[in-house]
C-alpha positions as a LaTeX table, in Angstrom:
\begin{tabular}{lrrr}
\hline
Residue & $x$ (\AA) & $y$ (\AA) & $z$ (\AA) \\
\hline
Val1 & $-51.16$ & $-5.38$ & $-42.19$ \\
Ser2 & $-52.56$ & $-6.06$ & $-38.74$ \\
Ser3 & $-50.11$ & $-6.74$ & $-35.92$ \\
Trp4 & $-50.96$ & $-10.43$ & $-35.54$ \\
Leu5 & $-50.53$ & $-11.11$ & $-39.25$ \\
Ala6 & $-47.23$ & $-9.23$ & $-39.33$ \\
Val7 & $-46.00$ & $-11.30$ & $-36.38$ \\
Ala8 & $-47.20$ & $-14.52$ & $-38.00$ \\
Leu9 & $-45.56$ & $-13.74$ & $-41.33$ \\
Ala10 & $-42.31$ & $-12.43$ & $-39.82$ \\
Gly11 & $-41.97$ & $-15.44$ & $-37.58$ \\
Gly12 & $-42.68$ & $-17.89$ & $-40.36$ \\
Leu13 & $-45.72$ & $-19.19$ & $-38.49$ \\
Leu14 & $-47.87$ & $-19.37$ & $-41.59$ \\
Ala15 & $-45.23$ & $-20.68$ & $-43.96$ \\
Ala16 & $-44.24$ & $-23.89$ & $-42.19$ \\
Pro17 & $-47.67$ & $-25.43$ & $-41.56$ \\
Met18 & $-48.99$ & $-24.40$ & $-44.98$ \\
Gly19 & $-45.81$ & $-25.73$ & $-46.58$ \\
Ala20 & $-46.46$ & $-29.08$ & $-44.94$ \\
Ala21 & $-50.00$ & $-29.08$ & $-46.33$ \\
Thr22 & $-48.69$ & $-28.22$ & $-49.80$ \\
Ala23 & $-46.12$ & $-31.02$ & $-49.65$ \\
Gln24 & $-48.84$ & $-33.43$ & $-48.58$ \\
Ser25 & $-51.03$ & $-32.31$ & $-51.48$ \\
Ala26 & $-48.21$ & $-32.93$ & $-53.93$ \\
Arg27 & $-47.79$ & $-36.47$ & $-52.59$ \\
Met28 & $-51.53$ & $-37.10$ & $-52.84$ \\
Gly29 & $-51.80$ & $-35.78$ & $-56.39$ \\
Ser30 & $-53.92$ & $-32.90$ & $-57.57$ \\
Thr31 & $-57.15$ & $-34.91$ & $-57.82$ \\
Glu32 & $-57.46$ & $-35.61$ & $-54.09$ \\
Ser33 & $-56.20$ & $-32.21$ & $-52.96$ \\
Thr34 & $-58.59$ & $-30.33$ & $-55.27$ \\
Arg35 & $-61.66$ & $-32.54$ & $-54.77$ \\
Val36 & $-64.52$ & $-30.39$ & $-53.52$ \\
Tyr37 & $-66.30$ & $-31.60$ & $-50.40$ \\
Thr38 & $-69.82$ & $-30.28$ & $-49.88$ \\
Ala39 & $-70.04$ & $-31.96$ & $-46.46$ \\
Leu40 & $-67.40$ & $-33.35$ & $-44.11$ \\
Glu41 & $-67.03$ & $-36.71$ & $-42.42$ \\
Pro42 & $-64.86$ & $-37.17$ & $-39.33$ \\
Ala43 & $-62.36$ & $-39.42$ & $-41.15$ \\
Leu44 & $-61.27$ & $-36.56$ & $-43.44$ \\
Ile45 & $-60.64$ & $-34.21$ & $-40.50$ \\
Val46 & $-58.77$ & $-36.95$ & $-38.64$ \\
Glu47 & $-56.48$ & $-37.38$ & $-41.69$ \\
Val48 & $-55.80$ & $-33.64$ & $-41.92$ \\
Met49 & $-55.09$ & $-33.36$ & $-38.18$ \\
Glu50 & $-52.85$ & $-36.43$ & $-38.14$ \\
Glu51 & $-50.88$ & $-35.11$ & $-41.11$ \\
Ala52 & $-50.33$ & $-31.95$ & $-39.05$ \\
Gly53 & $-48.78$ & $-34.15$ & $-36.33$ \\
Phe54 & $-51.71$ & $-34.66$ & $-33.96$ \\
Glu55 & $-52.76$ & $-37.93$ & $-32.34$ \\
Thr56 & $-56.54$ & $-37.99$ & $-32.59$ \\
Thr57 & $-59.64$ & $-39.47$ & $-30.98$ \\
Val58 & $-63.23$ & $-39.08$ & $-32.16$ \\
Glu59 & $-66.28$ & $-38.64$ & $-29.96$ \\
Ala60 & $-69.76$ & $-38.76$ & $-31.50$ \\
Ser61 & $-73.09$ & $-37.63$ & $-30.13$ \\
Thr62 & $-76.64$ & $-37.61$ & $-31.40$ \\
Ala63 & $-78.99$ & $-34.73$ & $-30.65$ \\
Gln64 & $-82.64$ & $-35.22$ & $-29.78$ \\
Asn65 & $-83.61$ & $-34.22$ & $-33.31$ \\
Gly66 & $-81.44$ & $-37.07$ & $-34.64$ \\
Ser67 & $-78.60$ & $-34.95$ & $-36.03$ \\
Arg68 & $-75.04$ & $-36.07$ & $-35.36$ \\
Asp69 & $-72.21$ & $-34.00$ & $-33.95$ \\
Phe70 & $-68.60$ & $-35.05$ & $-33.74$ \\
Val71 & $-65.71$ & $-33.78$ & $-31.69$ \\
Ile72 & $-62.23$ & $-34.75$ & $-32.81$ \\
Ile73 & $-59.56$ & $-34.15$ & $-30.21$ \\
Gly74 & $-55.96$ & $-33.89$ & $-31.34$ \\
Ala75 & $-52.95$ & $-33.80$ & $-29.04$ \\
Gln76 & $-49.39$ & $-32.85$ & $-29.94$ \\
Gly77 & $-46.74$ & $-32.46$ & $-27.25$ \\
Gly78 & $-49.23$ & $-31.43$ & $-24.57$ \\
Phe79 & $-51.08$ & $-28.99$ & $-26.84$ \\
Val80 & $-54.70$ & $-30.01$ & $-27.41$ \\
Val81 & $-56.87$ & $-28.88$ & $-30.34$ \\
Gly82 & $-60.47$ & $-29.82$ & $-30.97$ \\
Ala83 & $-62.46$ & $-29.91$ & $-34.17$ \\
Asn84 & $-66.20$ & $-29.91$ & $-33.57$ \\
Leu85 & $-68.11$ & $-30.95$ & $-36.70$ \\
Arg86 & $-71.53$ & $-29.28$ & $-36.67$ \\
Val87 & $-74.78$ & $-29.17$ & $-38.68$ \\
Cys88 & $-74.55$ & $-32.81$ & $-39.62$ \\
Asp89 & $-76.94$ & $-34.91$ & $-41.72$ \\
Thr90 & $-79.62$ & $-32.29$ & $-42.17$ \\
Asp91 & $-82.58$ & $-33.15$ & $-44.38$ \\
Asp92 & $-81.79$ & $-30.63$ & $-47.10$ \\
Ser93 & $-78.04$ & $-31.20$ & $-47.44$ \\
Pro94 & $-75.61$ & $-33.98$ & $-48.39$ \\
Arg95 & $-74.71$ & $-36.60$ & $-45.77$ \\
Gly96 & $-72.00$ & $-35.24$ & $-43.52$ \\
Cys97 & $-71.36$ & $-32.01$ & $-41.66$ \\
Leu98 & $-71.62$ & $-28.47$ & $-43.02$ \\
Gly99 & $-69.42$ & $-26.74$ & $-40.46$ \\
Ile100 & $-66.31$ & $-27.26$ & $-38.39$ \\
Asn101 & $-65.27$ & $-25.33$ & $-35.30$ \\
Phe102 & $-61.57$ & $-25.55$ & $-34.46$ \\
Phe103 & $-60.96$ & $-24.77$ & $-30.78$ \\
Thr104 & $-58.48$ & $-24.91$ & $-27.92$ \\
Leu105 & $-58.32$ & $-23.91$ & $-24.25$ \\
Trp106 & $-55.68$ & $-22.45$ & $-21.98$ \\
Asp107 & $-55.88$ & $-22.50$ & $-18.20$ \\
Val108 & $-55.60$ & $-19.12$ & $-16.47$ \\
Arg109 & $-54.80$ & $-18.50$ & $-12.83$ \\
Arg110 & $-57.79$ & $-16.96$ & $-11.08$ \\
Gly111 & $-55.72$ & $-13.87$ & $-10.21$ \\
Gln112 & $-55.12$ & $-13.28$ & $-13.94$ \\
Leu113 & $-58.72$ & $-13.42$ & $-15.15$ \\
Arg114 & $-59.05$ & $-9.63$ & $-15.43$ \\
Glu115 & $-55.92$ & $-9.44$ & $-17.60$ \\
Ala116 & $-57.17$ & $-12.38$ & $-19.67$ \\
Arg117 & $-60.49$ & $-10.58$ & $-20.28$ \\
Glu118 & $-58.62$ & $-7.43$ & $-21.37$ \\
Ala119 & $-56.37$ & $-9.44$ & $-23.69$ \\
Ser120 & $-59.40$ & $-11.24$ & $-25.11$ \\
Lys121 & $-61.17$ & $-7.95$ & $-25.79$ \\
Leu122 & $-58.07$ & $-6.53$ & $-27.52$ \\
Phe123 & $-57.57$ & $-9.67$ & $-29.60$ \\
Asn124 & $-61.20$ & $-9.65$ & $-30.74$ \\
Glu125 & $-60.98$ & $-5.98$ & $-31.68$ \\
Glu126 & $-57.77$ & $-6.45$ & $-33.67$ \\
Thr127 & $-58.47$ & $-9.81$ & $-35.26$ \\
Leu128 & $-61.11$ & $-11.07$ & $-37.64$ \\
Tyr129 & $-59.94$ & $-14.68$ & $-37.56$ \\
Gly130 & $-61.64$ & $-16.51$ & $-34.72$ \\
Arg131 & $-62.86$ & $-15.44$ & $-31.29$ \\
Leu132 & $-61.11$ & $-15.45$ & $-27.94$ \\
Gln133 & $-63.30$ & $-15.80$ & $-24.84$ \\
Val134 & $-62.67$ & $-16.04$ & $-21.11$ \\
Asp135 & $-64.61$ & $-18.48$ & $-18.96$ \\
Asp136 & $-64.45$ & $-17.11$ & $-15.42$ \\
Ala137 & $-66.09$ & $-20.18$ & $-13.88$ \\
Glu138 & $-63.54$ & $-22.55$ & $-15.42$ \\
Ala139 & $-60.62$ & $-20.08$ & $-15.23$ \\
Ser140 & $-59.77$ & $-20.69$ & $-18.87$ \\
Val141 & $-59.37$ & $-18.91$ & $-22.19$ \\
Tyr142 & $-61.16$ & $-20.45$ & $-25.17$ \\
Tyr143 & $-60.11$ & $-19.75$ & $-28.77$ \\
Ser144 & $-62.23$ & $-20.91$ & $-31.70$ \\
His145 & $-62.63$ & $-20.46$ & $-35.43$ \\
Tyr146 & $-65.71$ & $-21.67$ & $-37.31$ \\
Met147 & $-65.40$ & $-22.73$ & $-40.92$ \\
Ile148 & $-68.44$ & $-23.30$ & $-43.14$ \\
Val149 & $-68.48$ & $-25.95$ & $-45.83$ \\
Asp150 & $-71.59$ & $-24.73$ & $-47.65$ \\
His151 & $-71.09$ & $-25.01$ & $-51.44$ \\
Gly152 & $-67.83$ & $-26.88$ & $-50.97$ \\
Val153 & $-64.23$ & $-26.76$ & $-49.77$ \\
Thr154 & $-61.11$ & $-28.65$ & $-50.78$ \\
Arg155 & $-58.92$ & $-30.75$ & $-48.54$ \\
Asp156 & $-56.17$ & $-28.16$ & $-48.99$ \\
Asn157 & $-58.55$ & $-25.47$ & $-47.74$ \\
Ile158 & $-59.26$ & $-27.48$ & $-44.60$ \\
Ala159 & $-55.51$ & $-27.99$ & $-44.03$ \\
Ala160 & $-54.86$ & $-24.28$ & $-44.62$ \\
Asn161 & $-57.57$ & $-23.33$ & $-42.10$ \\
Leu162 & $-56.05$ & $-25.68$ & $-39.52$ \\
Ser163 & $-52.59$ & $-24.23$ & $-40.21$ \\
Leu164 & $-53.81$ & $-20.68$ & $-39.79$ \\
Phe165 & $-55.71$ & $-21.66$ & $-36.64$ \\
Leu166 & $-52.48$ & $-23.12$ & $-35.19$ \\
Ala167 & $-50.52$ & $-20.01$ & $-36.21$ \\
Met168 & $-53.12$ & $-17.86$ & $-34.45$ \\
Cys169 & $-52.76$ & $-20.00$ & $-31.32$ \\
Gln170 & $-49.06$ & $-19.16$ & $-31.35$ \\
Val171 & $-49.81$ & $-15.46$ & $-31.84$ \\
Ile172 & $-52.25$ & $-15.56$ & $-28.91$ \\
Thr173 & $-49.71$ & $-17.14$ & $-26.58$ \\
Asp174 & $-46.91$ & $-14.80$ & $-27.72$ \\
Glu175 & $-48.83$ & $-11.52$ & $-27.95$ \\
Tyr176 & $-51.92$ & $-11.73$ & $-25.75$ \\
Met177 & $-51.29$ & $-14.09$ & $-22.84$ \\
\hline
\end{tabular}
């Protein structure tokens, strides 16, 4: 077991958020929690994020080719998470978005950028879940995980991905920053 997963499991980081998602699924009934979505709309992601305790806002944009992108920003006690819905309303797919990129940022003092780059490199070597990047110009660390929806996902799968993303954020702050 990799070090981050061992830390996450030992600390109960994965159990609590996933338990909340499971409890929510039980309240919703098996039909809604097991429905397969072949494309995502912002309202579904807002529901999942709000059930995880985030206050959300939605920003939409339209690209020159006419495709839509959405960014959902969720805040919880000063911690901000984004969900960028991508590949939306393409001609050969169902209406909605085929991908979602969960992301967050941490500010880094300019004097700590070298250490942040080293930590980012180590994290990316040790971890297959998401990518950690340093933006020297903005003096920040960016963590993201992209989830594809191609051929379908359930609501529970989306909630589980968000829970694991949040657990990884905790691992990053505890082990790498």
